[in-house]
Short mmCIF file of C-alpha atoms and ligand atoms in Angstrom, two decimals:
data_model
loop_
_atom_site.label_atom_id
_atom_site.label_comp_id
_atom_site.label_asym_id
_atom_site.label_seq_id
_atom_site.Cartn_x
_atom_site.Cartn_y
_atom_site.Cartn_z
CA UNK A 289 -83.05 -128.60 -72.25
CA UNK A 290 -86.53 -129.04 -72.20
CA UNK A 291 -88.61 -132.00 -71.05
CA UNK A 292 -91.89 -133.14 -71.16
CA UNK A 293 -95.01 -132.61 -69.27
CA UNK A 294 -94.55 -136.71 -68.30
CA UNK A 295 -91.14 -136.44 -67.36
CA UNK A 296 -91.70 -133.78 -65.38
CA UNK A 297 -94.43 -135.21 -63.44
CA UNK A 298 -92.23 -137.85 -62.90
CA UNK A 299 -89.53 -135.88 -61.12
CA UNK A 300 -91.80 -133.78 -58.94
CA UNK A 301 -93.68 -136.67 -57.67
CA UNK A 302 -90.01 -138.07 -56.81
CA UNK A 303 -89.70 -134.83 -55.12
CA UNK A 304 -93.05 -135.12 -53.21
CA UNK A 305 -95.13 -133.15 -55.03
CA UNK A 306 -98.97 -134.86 -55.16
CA UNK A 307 -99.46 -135.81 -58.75
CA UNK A 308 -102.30 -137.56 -60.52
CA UNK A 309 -102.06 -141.04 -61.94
CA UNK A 310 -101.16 -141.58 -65.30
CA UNK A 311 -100.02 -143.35 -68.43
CA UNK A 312 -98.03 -142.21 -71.86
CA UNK A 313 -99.72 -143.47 -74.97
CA UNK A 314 -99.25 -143.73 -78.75
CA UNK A 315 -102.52 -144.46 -80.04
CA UNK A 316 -106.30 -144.32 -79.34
CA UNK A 317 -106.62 -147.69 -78.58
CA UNK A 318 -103.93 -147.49 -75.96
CA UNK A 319 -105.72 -144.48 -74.71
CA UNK A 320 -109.13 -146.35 -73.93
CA UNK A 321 -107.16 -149.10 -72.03
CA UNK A 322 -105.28 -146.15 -69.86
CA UNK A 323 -108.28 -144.33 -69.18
CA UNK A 324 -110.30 -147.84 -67.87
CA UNK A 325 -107.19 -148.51 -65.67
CA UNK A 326 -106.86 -145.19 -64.45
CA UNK A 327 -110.31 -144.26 -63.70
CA UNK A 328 -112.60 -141.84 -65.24
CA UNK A 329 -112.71 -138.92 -65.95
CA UNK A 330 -109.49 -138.32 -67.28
CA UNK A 331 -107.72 -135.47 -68.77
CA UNK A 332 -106.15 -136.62 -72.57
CA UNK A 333 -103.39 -134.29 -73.14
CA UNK A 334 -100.36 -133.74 -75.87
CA UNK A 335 -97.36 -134.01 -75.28
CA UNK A 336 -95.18 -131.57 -77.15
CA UNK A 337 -92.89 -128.78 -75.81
CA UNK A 338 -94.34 -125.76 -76.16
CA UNK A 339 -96.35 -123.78 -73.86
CA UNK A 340 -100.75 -123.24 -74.44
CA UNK A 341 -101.34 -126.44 -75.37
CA UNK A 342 -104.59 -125.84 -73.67
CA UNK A 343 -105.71 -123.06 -75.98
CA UNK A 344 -104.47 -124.97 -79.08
CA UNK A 345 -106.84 -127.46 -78.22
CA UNK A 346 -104.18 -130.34 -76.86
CA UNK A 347 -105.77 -130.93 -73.65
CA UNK A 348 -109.15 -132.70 -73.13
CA UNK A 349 -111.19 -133.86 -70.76
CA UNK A 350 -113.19 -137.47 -71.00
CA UNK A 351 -116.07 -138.97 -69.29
CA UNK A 352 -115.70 -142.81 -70.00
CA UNK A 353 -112.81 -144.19 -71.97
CA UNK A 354 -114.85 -144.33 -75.43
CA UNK A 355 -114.59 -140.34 -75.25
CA UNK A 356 -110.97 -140.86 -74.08
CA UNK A 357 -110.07 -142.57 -77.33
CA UNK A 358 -112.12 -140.41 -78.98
CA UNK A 359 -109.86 -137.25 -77.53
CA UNK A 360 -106.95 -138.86 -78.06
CA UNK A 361 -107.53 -139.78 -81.66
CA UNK A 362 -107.91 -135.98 -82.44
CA UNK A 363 -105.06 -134.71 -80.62
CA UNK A 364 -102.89 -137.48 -82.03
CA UNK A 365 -101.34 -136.05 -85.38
CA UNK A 366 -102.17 -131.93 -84.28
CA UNK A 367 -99.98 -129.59 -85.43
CA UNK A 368 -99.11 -127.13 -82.62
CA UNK A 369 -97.20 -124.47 -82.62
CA UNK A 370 -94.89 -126.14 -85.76
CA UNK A 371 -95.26 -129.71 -83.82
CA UNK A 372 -96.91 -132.67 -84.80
CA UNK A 373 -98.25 -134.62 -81.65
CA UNK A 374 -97.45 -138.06 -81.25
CA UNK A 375 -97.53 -138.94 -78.20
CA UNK A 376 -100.31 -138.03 -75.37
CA UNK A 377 -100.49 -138.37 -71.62
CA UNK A 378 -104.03 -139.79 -69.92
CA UNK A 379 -104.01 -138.31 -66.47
CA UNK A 380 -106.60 -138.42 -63.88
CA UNK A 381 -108.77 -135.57 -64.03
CA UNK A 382 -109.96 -133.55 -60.72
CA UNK A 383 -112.11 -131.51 -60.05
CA UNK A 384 -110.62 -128.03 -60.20
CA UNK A 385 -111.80 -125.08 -57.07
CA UNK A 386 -108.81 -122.17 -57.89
CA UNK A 387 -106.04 -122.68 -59.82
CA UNK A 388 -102.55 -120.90 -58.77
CA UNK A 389 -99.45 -120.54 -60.52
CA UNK A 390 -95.80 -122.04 -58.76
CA UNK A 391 -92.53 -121.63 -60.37
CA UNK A 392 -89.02 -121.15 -60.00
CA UNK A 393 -86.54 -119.59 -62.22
CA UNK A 394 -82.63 -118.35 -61.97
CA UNK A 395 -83.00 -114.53 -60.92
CA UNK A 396 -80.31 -112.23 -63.50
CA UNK A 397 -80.72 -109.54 -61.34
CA UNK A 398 -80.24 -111.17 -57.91
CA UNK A 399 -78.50 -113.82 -59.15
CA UNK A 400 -80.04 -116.23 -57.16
CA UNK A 401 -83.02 -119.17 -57.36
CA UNK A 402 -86.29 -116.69 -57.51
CA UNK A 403 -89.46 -118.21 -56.51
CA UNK A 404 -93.16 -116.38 -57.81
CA UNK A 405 -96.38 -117.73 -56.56
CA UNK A 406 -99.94 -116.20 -57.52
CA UNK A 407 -103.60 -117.26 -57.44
CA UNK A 408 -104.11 -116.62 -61.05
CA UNK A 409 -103.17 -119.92 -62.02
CA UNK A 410 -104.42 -121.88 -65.02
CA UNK A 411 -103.90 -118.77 -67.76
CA UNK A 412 -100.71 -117.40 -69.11
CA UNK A 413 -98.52 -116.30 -66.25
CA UNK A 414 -96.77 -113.99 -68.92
CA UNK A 415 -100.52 -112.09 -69.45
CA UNK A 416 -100.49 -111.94 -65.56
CA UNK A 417 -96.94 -110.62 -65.05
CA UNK A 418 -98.22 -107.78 -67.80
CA UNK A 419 -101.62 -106.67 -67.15
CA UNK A 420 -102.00 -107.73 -62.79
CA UNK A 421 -98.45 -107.80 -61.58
CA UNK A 422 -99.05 -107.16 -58.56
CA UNK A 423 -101.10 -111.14 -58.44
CA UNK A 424 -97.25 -112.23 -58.99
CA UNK A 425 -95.77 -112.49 -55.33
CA UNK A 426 -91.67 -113.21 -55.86
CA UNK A 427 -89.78 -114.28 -52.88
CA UNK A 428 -85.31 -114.46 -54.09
CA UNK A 429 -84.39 -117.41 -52.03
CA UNK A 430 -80.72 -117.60 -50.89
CA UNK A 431 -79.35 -120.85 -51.44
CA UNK A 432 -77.57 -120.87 -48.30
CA UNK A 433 -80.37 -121.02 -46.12
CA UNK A 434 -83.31 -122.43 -48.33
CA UNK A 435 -86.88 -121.03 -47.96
CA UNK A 436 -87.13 -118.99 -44.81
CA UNK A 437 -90.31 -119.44 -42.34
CA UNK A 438 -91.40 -115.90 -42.87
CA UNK A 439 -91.11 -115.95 -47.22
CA UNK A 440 -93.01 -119.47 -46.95
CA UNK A 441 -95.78 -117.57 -44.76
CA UNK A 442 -95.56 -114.91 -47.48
CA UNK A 443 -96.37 -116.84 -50.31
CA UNK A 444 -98.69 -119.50 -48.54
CA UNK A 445 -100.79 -116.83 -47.55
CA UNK A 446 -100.88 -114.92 -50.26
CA UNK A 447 -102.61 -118.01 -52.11
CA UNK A 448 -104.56 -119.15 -49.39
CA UNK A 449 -106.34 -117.91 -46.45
CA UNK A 450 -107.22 -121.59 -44.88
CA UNK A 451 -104.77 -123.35 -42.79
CA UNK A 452 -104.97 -126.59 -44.30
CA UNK A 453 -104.72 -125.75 -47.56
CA UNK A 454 -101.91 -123.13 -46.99
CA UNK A 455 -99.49 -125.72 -44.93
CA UNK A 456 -100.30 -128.39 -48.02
CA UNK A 457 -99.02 -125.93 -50.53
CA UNK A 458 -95.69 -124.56 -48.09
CA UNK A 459 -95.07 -128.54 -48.73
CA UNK A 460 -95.26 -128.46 -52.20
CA UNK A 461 -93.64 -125.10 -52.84
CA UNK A 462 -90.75 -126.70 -50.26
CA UNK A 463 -90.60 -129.46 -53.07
CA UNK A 464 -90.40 -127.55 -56.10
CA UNK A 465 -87.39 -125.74 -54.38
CA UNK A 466 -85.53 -129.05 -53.97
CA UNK A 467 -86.29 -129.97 -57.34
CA UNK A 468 -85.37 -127.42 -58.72
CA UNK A 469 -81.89 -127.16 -56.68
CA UNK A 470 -81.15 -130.82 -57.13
CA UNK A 471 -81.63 -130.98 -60.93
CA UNK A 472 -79.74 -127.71 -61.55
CA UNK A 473 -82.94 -126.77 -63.60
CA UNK A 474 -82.88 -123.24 -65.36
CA UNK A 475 -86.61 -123.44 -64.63
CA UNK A 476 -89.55 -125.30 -62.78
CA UNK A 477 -93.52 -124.59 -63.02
CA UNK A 478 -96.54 -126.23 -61.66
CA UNK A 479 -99.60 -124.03 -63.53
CA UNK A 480 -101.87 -125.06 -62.28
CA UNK A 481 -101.38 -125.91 -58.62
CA UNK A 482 -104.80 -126.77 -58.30
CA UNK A 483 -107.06 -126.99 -55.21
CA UNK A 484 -110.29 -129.75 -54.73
CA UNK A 485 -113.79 -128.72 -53.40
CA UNK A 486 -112.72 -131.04 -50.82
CA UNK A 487 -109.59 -128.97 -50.00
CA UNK A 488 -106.85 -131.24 -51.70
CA UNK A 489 -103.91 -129.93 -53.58
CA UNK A 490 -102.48 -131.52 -57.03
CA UNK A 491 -99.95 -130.35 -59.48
CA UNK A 492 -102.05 -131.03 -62.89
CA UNK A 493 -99.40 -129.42 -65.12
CA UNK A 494 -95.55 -129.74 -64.98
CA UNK A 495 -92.77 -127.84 -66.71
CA UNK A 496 -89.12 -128.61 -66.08
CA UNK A 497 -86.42 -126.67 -68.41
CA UNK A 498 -82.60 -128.38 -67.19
CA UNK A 499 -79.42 -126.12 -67.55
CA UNK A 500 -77.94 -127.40 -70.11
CA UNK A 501 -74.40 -127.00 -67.92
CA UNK A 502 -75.53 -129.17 -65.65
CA UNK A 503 -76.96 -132.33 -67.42
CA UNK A 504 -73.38 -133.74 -66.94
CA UNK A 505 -74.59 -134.16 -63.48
CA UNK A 506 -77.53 -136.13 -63.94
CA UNK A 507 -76.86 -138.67 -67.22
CA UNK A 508 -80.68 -139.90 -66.13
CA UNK A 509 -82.29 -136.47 -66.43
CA UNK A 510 -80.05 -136.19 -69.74
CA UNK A 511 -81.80 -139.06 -71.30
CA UNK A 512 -85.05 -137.72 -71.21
CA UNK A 513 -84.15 -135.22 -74.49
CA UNK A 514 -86.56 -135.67 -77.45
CA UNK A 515 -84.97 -134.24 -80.60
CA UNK A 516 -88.25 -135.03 -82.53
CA UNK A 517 -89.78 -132.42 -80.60
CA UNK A 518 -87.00 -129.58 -80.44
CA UNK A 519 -86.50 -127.33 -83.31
CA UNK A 520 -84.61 -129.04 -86.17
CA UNK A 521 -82.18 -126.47 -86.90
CA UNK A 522 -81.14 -126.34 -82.93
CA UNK A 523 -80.26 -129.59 -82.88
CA UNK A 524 -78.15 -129.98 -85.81
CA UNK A 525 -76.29 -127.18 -84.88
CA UNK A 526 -75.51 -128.85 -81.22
CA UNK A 527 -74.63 -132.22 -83.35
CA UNK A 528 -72.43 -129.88 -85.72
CA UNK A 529 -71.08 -128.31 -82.81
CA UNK A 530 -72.60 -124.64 -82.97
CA UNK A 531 -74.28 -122.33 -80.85
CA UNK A 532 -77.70 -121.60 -82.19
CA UNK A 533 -80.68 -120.22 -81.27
CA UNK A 534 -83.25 -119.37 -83.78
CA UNK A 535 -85.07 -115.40 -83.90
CA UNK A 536 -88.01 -114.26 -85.69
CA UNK A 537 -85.74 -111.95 -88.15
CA UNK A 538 -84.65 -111.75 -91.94
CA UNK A 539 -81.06 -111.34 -91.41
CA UNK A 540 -79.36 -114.72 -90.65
CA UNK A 541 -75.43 -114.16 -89.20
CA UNK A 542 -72.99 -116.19 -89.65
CA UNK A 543 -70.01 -115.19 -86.62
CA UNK A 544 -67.35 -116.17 -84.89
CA UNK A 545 -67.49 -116.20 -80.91
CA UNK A 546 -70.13 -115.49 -78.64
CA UNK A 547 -69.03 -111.73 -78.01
CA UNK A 548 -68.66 -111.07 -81.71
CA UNK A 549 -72.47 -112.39 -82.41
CA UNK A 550 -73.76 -110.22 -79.81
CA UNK A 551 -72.11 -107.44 -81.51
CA UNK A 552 -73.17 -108.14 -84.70
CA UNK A 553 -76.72 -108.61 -83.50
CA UNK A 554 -77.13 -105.17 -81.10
CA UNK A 555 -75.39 -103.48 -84.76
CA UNK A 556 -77.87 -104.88 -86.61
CA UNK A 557 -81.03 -103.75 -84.45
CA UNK A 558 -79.26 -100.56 -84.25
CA UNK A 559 -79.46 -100.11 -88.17
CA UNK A 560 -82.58 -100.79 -88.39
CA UNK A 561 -82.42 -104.47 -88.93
CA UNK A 562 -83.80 -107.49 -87.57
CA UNK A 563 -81.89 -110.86 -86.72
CA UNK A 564 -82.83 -113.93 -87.71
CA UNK A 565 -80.91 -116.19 -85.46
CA UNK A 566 -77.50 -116.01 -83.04
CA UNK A 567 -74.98 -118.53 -84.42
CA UNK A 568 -71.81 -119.03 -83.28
CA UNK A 569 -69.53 -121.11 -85.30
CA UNK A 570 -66.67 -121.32 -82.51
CA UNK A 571 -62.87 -121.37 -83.04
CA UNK A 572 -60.74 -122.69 -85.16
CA UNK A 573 -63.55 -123.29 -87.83
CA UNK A 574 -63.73 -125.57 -90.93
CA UNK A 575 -64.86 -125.06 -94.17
CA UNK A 576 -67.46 -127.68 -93.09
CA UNK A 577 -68.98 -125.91 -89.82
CA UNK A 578 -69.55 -123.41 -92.35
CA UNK A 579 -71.76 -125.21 -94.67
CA UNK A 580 -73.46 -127.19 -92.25
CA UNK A 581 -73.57 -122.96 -90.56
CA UNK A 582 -75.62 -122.19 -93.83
CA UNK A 583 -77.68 -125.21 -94.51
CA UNK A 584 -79.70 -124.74 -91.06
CA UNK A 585 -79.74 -120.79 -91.50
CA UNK A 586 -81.17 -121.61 -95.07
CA UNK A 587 -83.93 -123.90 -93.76
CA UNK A 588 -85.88 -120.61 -92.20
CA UNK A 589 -88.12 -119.18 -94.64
CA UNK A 590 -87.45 -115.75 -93.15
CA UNK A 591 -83.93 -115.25 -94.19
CA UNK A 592 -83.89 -112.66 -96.82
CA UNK A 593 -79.99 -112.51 -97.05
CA UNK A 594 -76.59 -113.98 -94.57
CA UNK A 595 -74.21 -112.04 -93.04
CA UNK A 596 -70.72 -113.61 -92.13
CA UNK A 597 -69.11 -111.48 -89.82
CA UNK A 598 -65.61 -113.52 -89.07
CA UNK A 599 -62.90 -112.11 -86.81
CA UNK A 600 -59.91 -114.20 -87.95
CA UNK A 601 -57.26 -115.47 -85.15
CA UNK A 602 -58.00 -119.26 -84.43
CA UNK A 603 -60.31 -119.22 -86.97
CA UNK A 604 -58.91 -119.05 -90.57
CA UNK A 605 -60.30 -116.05 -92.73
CA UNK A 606 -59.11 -118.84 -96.04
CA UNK A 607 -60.46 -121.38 -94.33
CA UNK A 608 -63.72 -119.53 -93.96
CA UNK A 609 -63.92 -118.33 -97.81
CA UNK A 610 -63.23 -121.74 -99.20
CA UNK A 611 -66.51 -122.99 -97.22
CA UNK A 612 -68.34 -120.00 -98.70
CA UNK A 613 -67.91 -121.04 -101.94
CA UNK A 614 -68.21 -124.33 -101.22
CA UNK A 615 -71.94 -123.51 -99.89
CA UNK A 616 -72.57 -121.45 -102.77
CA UNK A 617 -72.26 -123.94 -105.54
CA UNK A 618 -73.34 -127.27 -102.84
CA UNK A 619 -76.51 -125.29 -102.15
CA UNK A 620 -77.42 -123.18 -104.77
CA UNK A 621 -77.46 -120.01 -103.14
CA UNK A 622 -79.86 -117.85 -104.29
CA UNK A 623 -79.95 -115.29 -101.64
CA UNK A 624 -77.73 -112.44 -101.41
CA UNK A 625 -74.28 -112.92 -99.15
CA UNK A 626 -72.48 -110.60 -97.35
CA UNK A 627 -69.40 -111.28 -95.97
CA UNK A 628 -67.05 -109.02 -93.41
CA UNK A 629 -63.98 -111.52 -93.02
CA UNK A 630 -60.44 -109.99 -91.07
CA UNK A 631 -57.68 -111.30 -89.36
CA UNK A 632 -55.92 -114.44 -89.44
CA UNK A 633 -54.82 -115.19 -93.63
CA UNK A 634 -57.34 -112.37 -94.28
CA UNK A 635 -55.35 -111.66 -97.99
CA UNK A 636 -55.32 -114.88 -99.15
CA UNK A 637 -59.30 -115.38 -98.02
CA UNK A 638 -59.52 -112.02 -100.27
CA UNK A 639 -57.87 -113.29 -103.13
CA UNK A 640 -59.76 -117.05 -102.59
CA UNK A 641 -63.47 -114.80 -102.91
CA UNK A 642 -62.03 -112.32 -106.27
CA UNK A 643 -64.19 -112.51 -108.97
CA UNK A 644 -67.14 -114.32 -107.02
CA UNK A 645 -70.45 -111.79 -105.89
CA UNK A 646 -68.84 -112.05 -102.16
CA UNK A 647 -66.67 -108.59 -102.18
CA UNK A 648 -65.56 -108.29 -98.71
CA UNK A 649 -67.60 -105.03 -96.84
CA UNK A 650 -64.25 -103.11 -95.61
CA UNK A 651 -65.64 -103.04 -91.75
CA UNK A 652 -68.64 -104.50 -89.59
CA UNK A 653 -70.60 -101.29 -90.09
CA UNK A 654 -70.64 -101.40 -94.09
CA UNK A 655 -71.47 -105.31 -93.63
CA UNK A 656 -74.06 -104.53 -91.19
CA UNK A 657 -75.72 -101.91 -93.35
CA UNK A 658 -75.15 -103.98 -96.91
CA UNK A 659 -76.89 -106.77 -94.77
CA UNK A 660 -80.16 -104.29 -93.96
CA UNK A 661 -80.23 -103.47 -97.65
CA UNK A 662 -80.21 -106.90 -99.01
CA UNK A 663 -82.84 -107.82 -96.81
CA UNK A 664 -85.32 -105.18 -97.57
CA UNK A 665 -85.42 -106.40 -101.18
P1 GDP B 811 -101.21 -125.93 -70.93
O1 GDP B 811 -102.31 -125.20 -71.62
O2 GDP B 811 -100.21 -126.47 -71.90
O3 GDP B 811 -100.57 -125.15 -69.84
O4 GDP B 811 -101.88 -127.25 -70.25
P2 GDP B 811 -102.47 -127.51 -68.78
O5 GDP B 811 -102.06 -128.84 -68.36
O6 GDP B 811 -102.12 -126.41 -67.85
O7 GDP B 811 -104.04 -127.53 -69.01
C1 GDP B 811 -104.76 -126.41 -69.47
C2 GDP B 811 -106.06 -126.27 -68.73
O8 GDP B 811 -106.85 -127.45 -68.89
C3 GDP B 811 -105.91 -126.11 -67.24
O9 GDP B 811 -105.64 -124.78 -66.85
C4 GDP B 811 -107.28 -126.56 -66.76
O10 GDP B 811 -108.20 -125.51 -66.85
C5 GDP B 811 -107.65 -127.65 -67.76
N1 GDP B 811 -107.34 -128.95 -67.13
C6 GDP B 811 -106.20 -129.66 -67.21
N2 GDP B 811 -106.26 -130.76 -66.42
C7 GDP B 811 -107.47 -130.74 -65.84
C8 GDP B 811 -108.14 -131.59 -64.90
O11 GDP B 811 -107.62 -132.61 -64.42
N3 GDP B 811 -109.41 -131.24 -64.53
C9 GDP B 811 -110.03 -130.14 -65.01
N4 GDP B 811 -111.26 -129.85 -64.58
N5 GDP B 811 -109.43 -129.30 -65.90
C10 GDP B 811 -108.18 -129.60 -66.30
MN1 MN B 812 -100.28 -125.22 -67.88
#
């Protein structure tokens, strides 16, 4: 789960990291009072979840709180990336010397909390991690001992070659870790981690992603979601009880289990093809999961044609035909369908889709490759 930049500054400053006044507002107005209460100048930034807000022109710097409104009123009602602003954050602006990156993520590899540190802050870390990797200094933490003395020197010192400065950031960095442990986040960044001419450290920017495994464990953290600012079709598939993540593809799949997606997914990028989303519809699966399956598939403009690839034992091949048609005639399908249904009542699901344009492919491979076809045209 994501949260925003607010919320986030919120947490770390519970954590002890230094962050800089401010106030969440809705409107102009309330963005003039802010600033005057704050102090000027103040940074007037959006508050949506996606990443290069900066670049898309959602974070602004005022002088006086006239210009604050003034900011505010334009990045109020922005589209970026897909999301409308409508809320902004008026922060306390400082004066920036160097700018370094902080963050924290789950390491695959290691399978531990991984820690990366590196003094080119402020721009996309990604573009760093590409063209300068070596600027990136990682440090794989082991959870049983926490930050050792000599990784701290090694990333302090990396980013800093005076004292002060170097022992303020080992504090922050020894923050972020215990955020970032304590929330059971999947991910925690500060970029930038910015130091003052006069040698003081703030966190200007803060990203927190949550595991969504663990927001059992903290109801508080869990109340922070904003569903007007996630992708629709993600959250109606959690409400309808699905597994979805969207892709950038023309194929949308329609499968049973987690394994079985994955399949279907590596078979189609091994054809040739291109997915355009993961979706599982679980177990034992009504003719309803189905629909609701198609209706937020159907919402990307990308989809050139559905694949349902269903592996009948819980799940009910009949049970899964029925909601086809159902789909068909309650939406008005006009793109091509191909289905790949066997297992469990796999005859009478057969029998249920005769006479329709949904012939059954005989095995995943045919559906897989029918799929490509359709899409292409
Ligand atoms: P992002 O683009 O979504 O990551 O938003 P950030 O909060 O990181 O802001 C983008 C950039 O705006 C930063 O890298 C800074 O260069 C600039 N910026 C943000 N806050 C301040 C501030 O308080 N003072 C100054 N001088 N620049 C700021
Ligand atoms: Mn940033």
């Amino acid at each position: 789960m994501k949260i925003h930049e607010v919320d986030a500054r919120a947490l770390f400053a519970k954590y002890g990291v230094p962050v800089p006044p401010s106030r969440l507002v809705l409107s102009a107005d309330e963005a003039r009072a802010a600033a005057a209460e704050i102090g000027c100048p103040v940074v007037v930034k959006a508050q949506v979840l996606v990443g290069g807000r900066g670049k898309a022109g959602g974070v602004k710097l005022a002088a006086t709180p006239e210009e604050a409104a003034a900011k505010a009123g334009a990045i109020l009602g922005m589209d970026i990336k897909g999301i409308t602003v409508e809320k902004v954050l008026v922060a306390r602006a400082v004066d920036i010397a160097k700018e370094f990156y902080v963050g924290m993520v789950i390491d695959r590899r290691s399978r531990k909390p991984l820690m990366m540190v590196s003094p080119a802050g402020g721009i996309d870390i990604e573009e760093v991690a590409r063209t300068t990797p070596e600027k990136i200094i990682k440090v794989v933490i082991d959870p049983i001992f926490g930050i050792l003395p000599f990784q701290m020197r090694r990333m302090t010192s990396s980013l800093s070659g005076d004292k002060e400065i170097a022992k303020k950031v080992g504090g922050i960095l020894a923050s972020l870790y215990k955020a970032f442990m304590a929330l059971d986040a999947s991910l925690a960044e500060i970029n930038p981690l910015v130091v003052t001419p006069a040698g003081e450290v703030w966190a200007i920017d803060a990203k927190i992603n949550i595991d969504d495994s663990g927001l059992y464990r903290h109801t508080d953290v869990a109340a922070l979601r904003d569903e007007s600012s996630e992708d629709r079709g993600e959250v109606e598939a959690r409400e309808a009880g699905l597994s979805f993540v969207k892709l950038d593809g023309t194929i949308g799949c329609i499968v049973n289990g987690a394994g079985l997606a994955m399949a279907t997914m590596d078979m189609i990028k091994h054809f040739g093809g291109e997915p355009a989303n993961f979706l599982d519809i679980g177990g034992s699966s009504s003719p309803d999961k189905v629909l609701s399956a198609m209706r937020i598939i159907l919402r990307d403009g990308n989809v050139k044609t559905i694949l349902i690839n269903i592996f009948g034992g819980i799940t009910r091949c009949d049970d899964v035909a029925t909601g086809l048609i159902e789909a068909k005639r309650e939406l008005g399908l006009d793109i091509p369908l191909v289905v790949r249904l066997t297992g469990t009542n796999e005859e009478r699901a057969r029998e249920i889709l005769k006479g329709t344009a949904l012939t059954p492919a005989a095995t995943m491979e045919e559906g897989v490759k029918r799929a490509i076809e359709a899409a292409k045209r």
